[in-house]
XYZ file of C-alpha atoms in Angstrom:
547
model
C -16.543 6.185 85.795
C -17.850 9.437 85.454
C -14.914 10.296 83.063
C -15.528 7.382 81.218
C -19.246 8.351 80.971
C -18.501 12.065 79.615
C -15.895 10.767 77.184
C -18.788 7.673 75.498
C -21.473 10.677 75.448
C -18.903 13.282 73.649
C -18.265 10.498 71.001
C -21.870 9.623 70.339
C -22.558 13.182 70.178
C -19.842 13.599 67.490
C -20.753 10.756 65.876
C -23.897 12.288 65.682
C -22.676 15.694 64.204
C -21.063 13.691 61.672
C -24.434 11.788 60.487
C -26.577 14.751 60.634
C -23.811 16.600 58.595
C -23.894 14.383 56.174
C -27.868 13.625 55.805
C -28.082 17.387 55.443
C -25.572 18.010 52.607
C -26.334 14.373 50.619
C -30.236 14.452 50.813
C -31.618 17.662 51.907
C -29.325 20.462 51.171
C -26.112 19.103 49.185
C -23.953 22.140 48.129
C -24.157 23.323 44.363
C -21.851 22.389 41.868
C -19.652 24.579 40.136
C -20.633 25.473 36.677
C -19.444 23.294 33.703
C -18.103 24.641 30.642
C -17.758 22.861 27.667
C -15.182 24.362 24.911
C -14.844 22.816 21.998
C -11.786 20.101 22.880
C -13.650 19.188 25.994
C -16.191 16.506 26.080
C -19.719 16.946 26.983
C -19.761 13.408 28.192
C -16.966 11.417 29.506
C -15.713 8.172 27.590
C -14.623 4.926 28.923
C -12.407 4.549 26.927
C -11.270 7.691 25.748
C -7.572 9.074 26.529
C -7.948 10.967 29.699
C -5.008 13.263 28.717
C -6.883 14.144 25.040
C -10.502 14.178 26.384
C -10.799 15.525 29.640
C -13.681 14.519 31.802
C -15.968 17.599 32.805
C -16.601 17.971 37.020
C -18.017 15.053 38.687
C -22.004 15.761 38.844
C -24.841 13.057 39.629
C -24.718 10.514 36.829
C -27.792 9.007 35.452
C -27.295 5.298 35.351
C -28.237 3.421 32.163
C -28.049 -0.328 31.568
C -26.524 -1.479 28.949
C -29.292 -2.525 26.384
C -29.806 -3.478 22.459
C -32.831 -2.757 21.142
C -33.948 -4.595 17.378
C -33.927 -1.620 14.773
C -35.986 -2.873 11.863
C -36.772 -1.127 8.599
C -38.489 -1.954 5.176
C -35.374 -2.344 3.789
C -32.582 -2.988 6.040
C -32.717 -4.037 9.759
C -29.980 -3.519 12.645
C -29.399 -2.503 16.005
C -29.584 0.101 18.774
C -27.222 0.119 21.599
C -27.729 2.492 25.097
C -24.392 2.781 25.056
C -24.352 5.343 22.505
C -27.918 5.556 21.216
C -26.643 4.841 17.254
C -27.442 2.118 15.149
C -24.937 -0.325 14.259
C -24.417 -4.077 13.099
C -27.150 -2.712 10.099
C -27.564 -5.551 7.171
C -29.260 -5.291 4.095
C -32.048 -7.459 3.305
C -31.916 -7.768 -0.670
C -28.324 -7.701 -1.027
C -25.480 -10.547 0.182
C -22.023 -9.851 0.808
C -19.718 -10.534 -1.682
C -18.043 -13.552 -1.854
C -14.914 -13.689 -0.636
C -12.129 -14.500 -4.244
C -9.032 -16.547 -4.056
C -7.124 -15.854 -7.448
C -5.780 -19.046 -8.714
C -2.220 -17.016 -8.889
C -1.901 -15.775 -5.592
C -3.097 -19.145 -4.118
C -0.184 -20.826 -5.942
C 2.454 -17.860 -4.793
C 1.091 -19.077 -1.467
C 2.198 -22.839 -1.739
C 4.942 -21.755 -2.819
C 5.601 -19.562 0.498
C 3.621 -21.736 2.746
C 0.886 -18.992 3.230
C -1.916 -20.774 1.602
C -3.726 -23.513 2.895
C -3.733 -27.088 1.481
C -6.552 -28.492 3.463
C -9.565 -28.809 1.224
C -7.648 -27.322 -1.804
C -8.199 -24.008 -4.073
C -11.727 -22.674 -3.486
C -11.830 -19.590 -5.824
C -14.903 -18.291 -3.987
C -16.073 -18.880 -0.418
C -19.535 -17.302 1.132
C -21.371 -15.120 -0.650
C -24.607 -16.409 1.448
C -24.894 -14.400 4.254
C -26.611 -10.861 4.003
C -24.902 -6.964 3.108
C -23.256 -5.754 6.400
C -24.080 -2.194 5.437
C -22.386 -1.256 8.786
C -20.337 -3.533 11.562
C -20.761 -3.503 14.776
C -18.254 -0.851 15.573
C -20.043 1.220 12.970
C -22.377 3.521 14.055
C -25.262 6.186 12.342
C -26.513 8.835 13.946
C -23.428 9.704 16.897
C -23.976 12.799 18.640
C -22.369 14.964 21.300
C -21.603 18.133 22.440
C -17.971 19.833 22.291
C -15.161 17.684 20.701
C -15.790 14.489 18.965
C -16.597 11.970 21.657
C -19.883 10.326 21.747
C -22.095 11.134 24.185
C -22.827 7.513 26.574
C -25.663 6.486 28.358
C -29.123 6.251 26.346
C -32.676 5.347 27.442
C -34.402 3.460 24.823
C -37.824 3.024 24.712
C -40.410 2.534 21.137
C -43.619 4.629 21.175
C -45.796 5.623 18.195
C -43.649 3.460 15.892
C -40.735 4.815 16.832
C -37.059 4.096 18.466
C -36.550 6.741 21.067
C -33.009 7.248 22.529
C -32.003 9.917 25.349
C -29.368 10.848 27.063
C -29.079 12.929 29.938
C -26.056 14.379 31.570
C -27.267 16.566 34.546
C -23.391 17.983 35.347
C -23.271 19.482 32.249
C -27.115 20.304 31.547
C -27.090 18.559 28.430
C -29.959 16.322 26.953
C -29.930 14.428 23.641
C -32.850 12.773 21.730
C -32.755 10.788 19.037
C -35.995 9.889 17.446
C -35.850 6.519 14.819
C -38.838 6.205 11.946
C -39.287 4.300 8.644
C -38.566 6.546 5.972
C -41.108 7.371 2.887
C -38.278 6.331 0.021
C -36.771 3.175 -0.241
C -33.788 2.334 2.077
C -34.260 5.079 4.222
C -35.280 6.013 7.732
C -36.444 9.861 9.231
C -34.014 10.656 12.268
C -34.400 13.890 14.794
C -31.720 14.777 16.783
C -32.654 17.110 19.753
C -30.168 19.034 21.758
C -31.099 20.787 24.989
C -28.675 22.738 26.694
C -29.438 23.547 30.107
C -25.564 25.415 30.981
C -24.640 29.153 30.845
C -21.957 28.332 28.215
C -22.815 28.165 23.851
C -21.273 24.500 22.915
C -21.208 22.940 19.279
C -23.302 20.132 18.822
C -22.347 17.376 16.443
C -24.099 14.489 15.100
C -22.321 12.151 12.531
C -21.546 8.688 11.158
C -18.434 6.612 12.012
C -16.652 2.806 11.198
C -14.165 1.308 12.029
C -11.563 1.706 8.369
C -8.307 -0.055 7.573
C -6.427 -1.011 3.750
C -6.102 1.398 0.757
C -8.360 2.637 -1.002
C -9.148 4.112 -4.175
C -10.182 3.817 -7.950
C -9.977 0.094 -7.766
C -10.406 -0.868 -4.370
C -13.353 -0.881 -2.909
C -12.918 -0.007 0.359
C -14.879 1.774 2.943
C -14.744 5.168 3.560
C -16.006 9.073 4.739
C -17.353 11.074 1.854
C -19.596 13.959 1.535
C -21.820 16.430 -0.564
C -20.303 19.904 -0.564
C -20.241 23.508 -1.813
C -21.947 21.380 -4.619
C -19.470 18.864 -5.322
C -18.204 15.004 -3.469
C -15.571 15.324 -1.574
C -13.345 12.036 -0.846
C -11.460 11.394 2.187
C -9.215 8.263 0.757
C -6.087 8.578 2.836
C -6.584 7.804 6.341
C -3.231 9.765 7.774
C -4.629 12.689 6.103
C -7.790 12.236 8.922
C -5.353 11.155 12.033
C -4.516 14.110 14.426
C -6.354 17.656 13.301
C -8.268 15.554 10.558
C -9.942 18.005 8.355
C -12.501 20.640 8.500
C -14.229 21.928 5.900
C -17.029 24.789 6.544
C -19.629 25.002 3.818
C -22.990 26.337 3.479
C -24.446 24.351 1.245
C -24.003 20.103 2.735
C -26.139 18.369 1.198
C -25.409 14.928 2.718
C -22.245 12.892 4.300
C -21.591 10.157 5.373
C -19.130 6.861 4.631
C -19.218 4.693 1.374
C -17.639 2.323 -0.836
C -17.783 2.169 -4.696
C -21.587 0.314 -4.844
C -22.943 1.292 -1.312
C -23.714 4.252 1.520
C -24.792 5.029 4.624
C -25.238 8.551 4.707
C -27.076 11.361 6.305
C -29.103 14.179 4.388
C -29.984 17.338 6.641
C -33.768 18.077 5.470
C -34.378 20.584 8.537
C -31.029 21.723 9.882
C -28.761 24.267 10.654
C -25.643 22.328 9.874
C -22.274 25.247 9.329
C -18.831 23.030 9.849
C -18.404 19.648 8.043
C -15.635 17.773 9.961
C -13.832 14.834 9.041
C -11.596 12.948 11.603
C -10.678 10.389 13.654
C -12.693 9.229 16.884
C -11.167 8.939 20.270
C -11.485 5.151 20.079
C -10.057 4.765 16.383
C -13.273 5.022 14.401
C -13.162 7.374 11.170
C -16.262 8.888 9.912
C -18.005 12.231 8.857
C -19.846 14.361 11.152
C -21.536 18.193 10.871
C -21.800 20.775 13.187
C -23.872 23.564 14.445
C -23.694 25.900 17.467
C -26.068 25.709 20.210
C -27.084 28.651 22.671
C -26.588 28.787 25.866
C -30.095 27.302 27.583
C -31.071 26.934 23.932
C -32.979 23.419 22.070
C -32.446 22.390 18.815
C -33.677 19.938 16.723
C -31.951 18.878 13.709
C -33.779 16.293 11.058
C -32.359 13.770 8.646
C -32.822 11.339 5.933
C -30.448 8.849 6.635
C -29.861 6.805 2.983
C -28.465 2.691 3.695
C -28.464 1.179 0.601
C -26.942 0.654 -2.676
C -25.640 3.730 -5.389
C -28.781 3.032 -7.457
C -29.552 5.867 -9.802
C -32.686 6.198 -10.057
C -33.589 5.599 -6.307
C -31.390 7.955 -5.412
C -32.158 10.698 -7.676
C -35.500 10.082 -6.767
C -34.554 11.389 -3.149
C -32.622 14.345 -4.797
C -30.399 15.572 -7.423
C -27.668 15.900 -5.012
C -27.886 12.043 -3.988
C -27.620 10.894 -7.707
C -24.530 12.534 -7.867
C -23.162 9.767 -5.708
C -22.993 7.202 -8.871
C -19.758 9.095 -9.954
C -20.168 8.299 -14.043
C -17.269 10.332 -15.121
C -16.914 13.743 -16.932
C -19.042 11.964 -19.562
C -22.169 11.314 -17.593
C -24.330 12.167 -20.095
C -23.364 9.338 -22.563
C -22.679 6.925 -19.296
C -26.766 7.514 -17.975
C -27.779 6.821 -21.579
C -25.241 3.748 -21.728
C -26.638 2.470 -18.097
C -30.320 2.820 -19.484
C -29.623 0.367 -22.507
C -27.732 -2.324 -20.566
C -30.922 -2.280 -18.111
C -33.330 -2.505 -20.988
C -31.092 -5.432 -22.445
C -30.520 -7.187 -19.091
C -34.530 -7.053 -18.802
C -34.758 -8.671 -21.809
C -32.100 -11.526 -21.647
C -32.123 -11.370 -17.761
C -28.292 -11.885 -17.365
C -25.964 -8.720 -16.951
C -23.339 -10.610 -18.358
C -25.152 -11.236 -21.540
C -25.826 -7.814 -21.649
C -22.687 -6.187 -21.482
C -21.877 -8.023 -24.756
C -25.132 -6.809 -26.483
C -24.472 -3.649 -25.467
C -20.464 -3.858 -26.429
C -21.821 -4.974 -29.560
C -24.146 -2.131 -29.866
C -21.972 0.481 -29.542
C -19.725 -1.169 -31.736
C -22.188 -1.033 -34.590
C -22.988 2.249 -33.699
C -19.383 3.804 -34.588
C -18.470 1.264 -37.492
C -18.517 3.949 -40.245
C -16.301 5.901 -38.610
C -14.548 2.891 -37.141
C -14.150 2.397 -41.399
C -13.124 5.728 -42.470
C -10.356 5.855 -39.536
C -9.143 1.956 -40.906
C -9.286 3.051 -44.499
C -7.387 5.947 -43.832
C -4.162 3.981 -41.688
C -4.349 1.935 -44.509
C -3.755 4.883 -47.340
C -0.984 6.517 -44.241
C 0.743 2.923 -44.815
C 0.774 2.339 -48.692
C 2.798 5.962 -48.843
C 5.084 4.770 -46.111
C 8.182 4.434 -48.566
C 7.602 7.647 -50.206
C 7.050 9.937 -47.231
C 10.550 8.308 -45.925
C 11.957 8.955 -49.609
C 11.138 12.900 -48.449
C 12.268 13.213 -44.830
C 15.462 12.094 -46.316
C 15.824 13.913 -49.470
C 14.637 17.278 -47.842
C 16.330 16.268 -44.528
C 17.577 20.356 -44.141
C 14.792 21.946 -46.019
C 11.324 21.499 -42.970
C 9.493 23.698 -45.435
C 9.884 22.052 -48.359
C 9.491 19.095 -46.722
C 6.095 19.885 -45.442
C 5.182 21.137 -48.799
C 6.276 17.701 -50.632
C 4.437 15.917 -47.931
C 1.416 17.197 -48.183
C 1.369 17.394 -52.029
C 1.906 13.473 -51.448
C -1.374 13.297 -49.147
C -3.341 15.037 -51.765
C -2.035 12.856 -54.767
C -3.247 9.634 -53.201
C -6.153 10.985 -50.734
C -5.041 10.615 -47.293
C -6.065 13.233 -44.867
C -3.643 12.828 -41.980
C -6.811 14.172 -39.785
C -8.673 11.299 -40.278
C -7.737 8.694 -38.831
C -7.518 10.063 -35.390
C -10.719 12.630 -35.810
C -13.096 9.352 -35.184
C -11.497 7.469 -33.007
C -11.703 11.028 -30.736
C -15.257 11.573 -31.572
C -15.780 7.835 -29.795
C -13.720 8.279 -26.455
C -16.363 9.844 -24.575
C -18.564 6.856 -24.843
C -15.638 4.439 -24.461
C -14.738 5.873 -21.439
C -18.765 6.410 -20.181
C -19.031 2.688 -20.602
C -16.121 1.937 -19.101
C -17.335 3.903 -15.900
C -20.903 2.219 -16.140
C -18.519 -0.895 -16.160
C -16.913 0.095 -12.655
C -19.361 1.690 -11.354
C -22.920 0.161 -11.359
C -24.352 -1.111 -8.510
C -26.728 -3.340 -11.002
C -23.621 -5.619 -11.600
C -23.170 -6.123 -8.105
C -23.698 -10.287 -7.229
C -24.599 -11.059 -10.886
C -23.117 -13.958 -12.267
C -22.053 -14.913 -15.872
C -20.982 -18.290 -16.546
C -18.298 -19.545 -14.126
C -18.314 -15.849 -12.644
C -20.186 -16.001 -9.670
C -19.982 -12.076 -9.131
C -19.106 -9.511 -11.604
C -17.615 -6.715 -9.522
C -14.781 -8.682 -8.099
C -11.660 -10.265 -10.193
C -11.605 -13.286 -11.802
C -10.564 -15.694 -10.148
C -9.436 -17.722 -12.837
C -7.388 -15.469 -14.841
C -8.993 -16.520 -17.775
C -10.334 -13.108 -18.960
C -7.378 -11.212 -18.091
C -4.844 -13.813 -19.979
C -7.959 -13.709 -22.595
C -7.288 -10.094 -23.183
C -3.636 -10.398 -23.411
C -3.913 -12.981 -26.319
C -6.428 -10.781 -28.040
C -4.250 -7.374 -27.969
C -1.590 -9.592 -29.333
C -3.735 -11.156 -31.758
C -4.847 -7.080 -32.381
C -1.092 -5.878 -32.944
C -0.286 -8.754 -35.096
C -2.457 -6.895 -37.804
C -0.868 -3.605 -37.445
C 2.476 -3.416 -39.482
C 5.102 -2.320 -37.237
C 7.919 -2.071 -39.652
C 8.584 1.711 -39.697
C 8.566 1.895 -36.253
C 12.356 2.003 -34.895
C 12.961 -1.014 -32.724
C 12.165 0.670 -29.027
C 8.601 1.682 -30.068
C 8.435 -1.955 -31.235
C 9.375 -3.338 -28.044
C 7.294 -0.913 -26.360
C 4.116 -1.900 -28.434
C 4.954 -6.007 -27.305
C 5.295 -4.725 -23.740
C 2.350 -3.556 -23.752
C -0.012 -6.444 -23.661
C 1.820 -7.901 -20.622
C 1.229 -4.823 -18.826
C -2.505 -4.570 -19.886
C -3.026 -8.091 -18.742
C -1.215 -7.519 -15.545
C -4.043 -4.461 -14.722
C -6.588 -7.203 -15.897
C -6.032 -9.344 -12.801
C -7.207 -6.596 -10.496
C -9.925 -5.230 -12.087
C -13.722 -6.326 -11.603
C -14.094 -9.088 -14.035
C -17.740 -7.121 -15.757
C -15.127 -4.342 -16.400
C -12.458 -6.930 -17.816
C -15.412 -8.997 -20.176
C -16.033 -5.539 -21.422
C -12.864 -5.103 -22.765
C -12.536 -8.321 -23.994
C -15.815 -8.116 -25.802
C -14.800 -4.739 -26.989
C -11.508 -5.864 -28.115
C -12.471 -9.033 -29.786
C -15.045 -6.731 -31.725
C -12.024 -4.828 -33.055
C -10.508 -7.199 -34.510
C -13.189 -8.614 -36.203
C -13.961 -5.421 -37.404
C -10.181 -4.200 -38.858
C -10.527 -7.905 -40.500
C -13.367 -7.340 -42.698
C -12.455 -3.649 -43.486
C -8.804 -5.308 -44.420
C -10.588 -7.735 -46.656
C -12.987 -5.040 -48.273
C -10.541 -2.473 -48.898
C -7.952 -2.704 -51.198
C -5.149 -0.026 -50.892
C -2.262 -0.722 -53.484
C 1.353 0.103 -53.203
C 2.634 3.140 -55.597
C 4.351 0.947 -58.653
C 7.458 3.461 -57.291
C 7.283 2.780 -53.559
């Protein structure tokens, strides 16, 4: 019994070793943990669901637990969301803009019968929605992101609103890292003011980041208009359009001068302008979860704080609200190499459209404008093609009779040009002096935002196709129609096949392009011809009596 007695008190004194042991290093005295370091492909923050083998999670340390939360985020212009999960906003829609609707061509929805891809219930609807509002970002999208060391988000915000503002922290105690995002309305239309605070509490310097990110997918490029991560740099944009470019290393570009960055497509932005920050490294890549976006970079001291401040821009590339907010933001409405003529060309189809109150309208009046504009030298280039064709015969009299004589043959020519009055010059010198503003209007065409859910007779949105096809095949008859009044009979018979060929592939580019751009051309075109009929009619060019 005795032995029995000594061996129950020897395990309830172990037993109670073992307790005190562990009340003393849990609660009273628990044993430090190691230092964490944080170089720049380590995480400051673990991920859920990040790659373990890519992003390393730094040493286990007390974690602050955060529910998972939403919190309304709701601005002048545009309202959206604030998850704890990563403290960003997200799901973020417009409020005077709907989405465009989606377009079924007529063409492809007949290539689908015909494959059994298309649906026959309910028939061909060329446009469905349209109603609901501008998803400016999804909800995998996400503004203001921020972390420390490689690009993985930072998890685990407080949220809380005081003094008008959305306040989001973070705090990671095992790696002495606290972030702070602060959310106001902004002064300017379709912004908000964002402050990004980083304390580090560690012994080790670590790059902070803080950036903007979507989920991306499809081509992009002149035509489409797709989503994607652009930016403001070393005074220029700089466009990010191939995805496998950003997979992997994605790209890095250190500038001094970034003046904003962010994601866009060809009418709209969400994009971040440093107004009080010491932003070095521009990086452009792809997030552990999938996401591509643009974030910037600065370096943080060890035990250092530093706030960085932002105007973040979520709206639409509108000229003169942007340039408003800076000259760097208008630069976003990409006009073309002739920007000068395209801002003068925008200005007039906003003064028409404010008068007739229809953009569609307007593009005509303006077509027609510009049409009227360059007639006389629409005139002098006709009247000269005409003179070029009444010599026709006798310049081919020359190349054959001087065939092996190029300098007589140059001097017979031009003794011919200056018998009948035909400078060769001409007819090309006005049709140059015009290109600049044919090609600014056809950027203002493509590129304004003000087209953007207008409608113009069965078009129920000019900066998507037409569903139809009737502009496009429109156009083709016109060029025809056009070509029919040039005389092709000198050419040999490839450039003539060429010159039919042509229409067919105009008309086939037609189908694809925004149909404001395509009832510009058509406009344009139609104008043309009216125009080389009258001057046809008016002036009378007679055949040498020896041709």
């Amino acid at each position: 019994m005795d032995n029995n007695a000594n061996e129950r008190r020897a395990m309830l004194a172990l037993l109670l070793s073992i307790a005190v042991y562990f009340v003393w290093t849990t609660f009273i005295m628990p044993p430090p943990q190691p230092p964490v370091e944080l170089p720049a492909e380590t995480p400051a923050t673990p991920v859920a669901d990040t790659d373990p083998v890519t992003a390393p999670a730094p040493t286990p340390a007390p974690a602050v637990v955060v529910p998972d939360r939403t919190v309304s985020l709701s601005m002048k212009d545009f309202q959206g969301e604030v998850r704890s999960i990563d403290g960003a906003a997200r799901s973020i829609d417009l409020r005077d803009y709907t989405a465009a609707p989606e377009v079924t061509p007529i063409y492809s929805w007949v290539f689908g019968l015909i494959t059994g891809s298309s649906e026959t219930e309910g028939g061909w609807q060329p446009y469905a929605g349209g109603d609901e509002p501008y998803e400016m970002l999804s909800e995998e999208g996400a503004v203001v992101l921020a972390g420390a060391g490689s690009l993985a988000p930072a998890q685990g915000y407080l949220l809380e609103e005081r003094d008008g503002a959305l306040i989001a922290t973070h705090t990671d105690p095992g790696a002495g890292l606290t972030i702070t995002k602060e959310y106001r309305q902004g002064a300017q239309p379709y912004t908000m003011d964002v402050t990004v605070t980083f304390q580090n509490g560690s012994s080790q310097a670590v790059p902070v980041w803080v950036g903007i990110a979507e989920a991306m997918s499809g081509d992009a490029g002149r035509f489409q208009n797709a989503v994607r991560p652009v930016a403001y740099v070393d005074g220029g944009i700089e466009h990010f359009d191939d995805l496998e470019d950003l997979e992997g290393d994605g790209v890095e570009t250190r500038q001094e001068a970034l003046a904003w960055y962010g994601i866009s497509d060809r009418y709209f932005m969400t994009v971040l302008r440093p107004t009080e920050a010491d932003l070095n490294t521009l990086v452009v890549d792809q997030l552990p979860d999938g996401r591509y976006g643009s974030f910037a970079q600065s370096q943080l001291d060890a035990g250092g704080t530093k706030t960085l401040a932002f105007q973040a821009y979520i709206g639409p590339k509108q000229l003169d609200i942007l340039e408003e907010i800076s000259p760097e933001m208008g630069e976003a409405v990409e006009l073309g190499w002739f920007g000068f003529f395209a801002r003068i060309l925008l200005f007039l189809l906003k003064i028409f459209q404010a008068g007739v109150v229809n953009w569609g309208i307007a593009i005509l009046l303006l077509t027609l404008l510009v049409k009227v504009l360059f007639f006389p030298l629409t005139q002098r280039s006709f009247k000269s093609s005409r003179k070029m064709q009444a010599i026709q015969p006798q310049l081919q009299a020359i190349r054959e009779k001087y065939k092996d004589n190029q300098q007589l043959q140059q001097q017979e020519t031009m003794k011919l040009f200056s018998e009948h009055g035909v400078n060769p010059v001409s007819g090309c010198l006005p049709m140059l002096i015009q290109l600049p503003v044919f090609l600014a209007l056809y950027n203002v065409m493509l590129y304004s935002v003000e087209l953007y859910d207008s409608s113009f007779l069965y078009l129920q949105d000019l900066t998507v196709e037409d569903p139809y096809g009737v502009l496009p095949i429109a156009y083709a008859v016109l060029i025809l129609g056009q070509q029919s009044m040039m005389p092709m009979g000198n050419m040999d018979p490839t450039q003539r096949q060429v010159m039919r060929l042509m229409p067919l592939m105009f008309a086939a580019f037609m189908f694809t392009f925004p149909s404001g751009l395509v009832l510009y051309f058509c406009c344009n075109i139609l104008l043309t011809i009216g125009q080389q009929w009258l001057i046809n009619r008016s002036i009378k060019v007679e055949a040498p009596a020896n041709a």
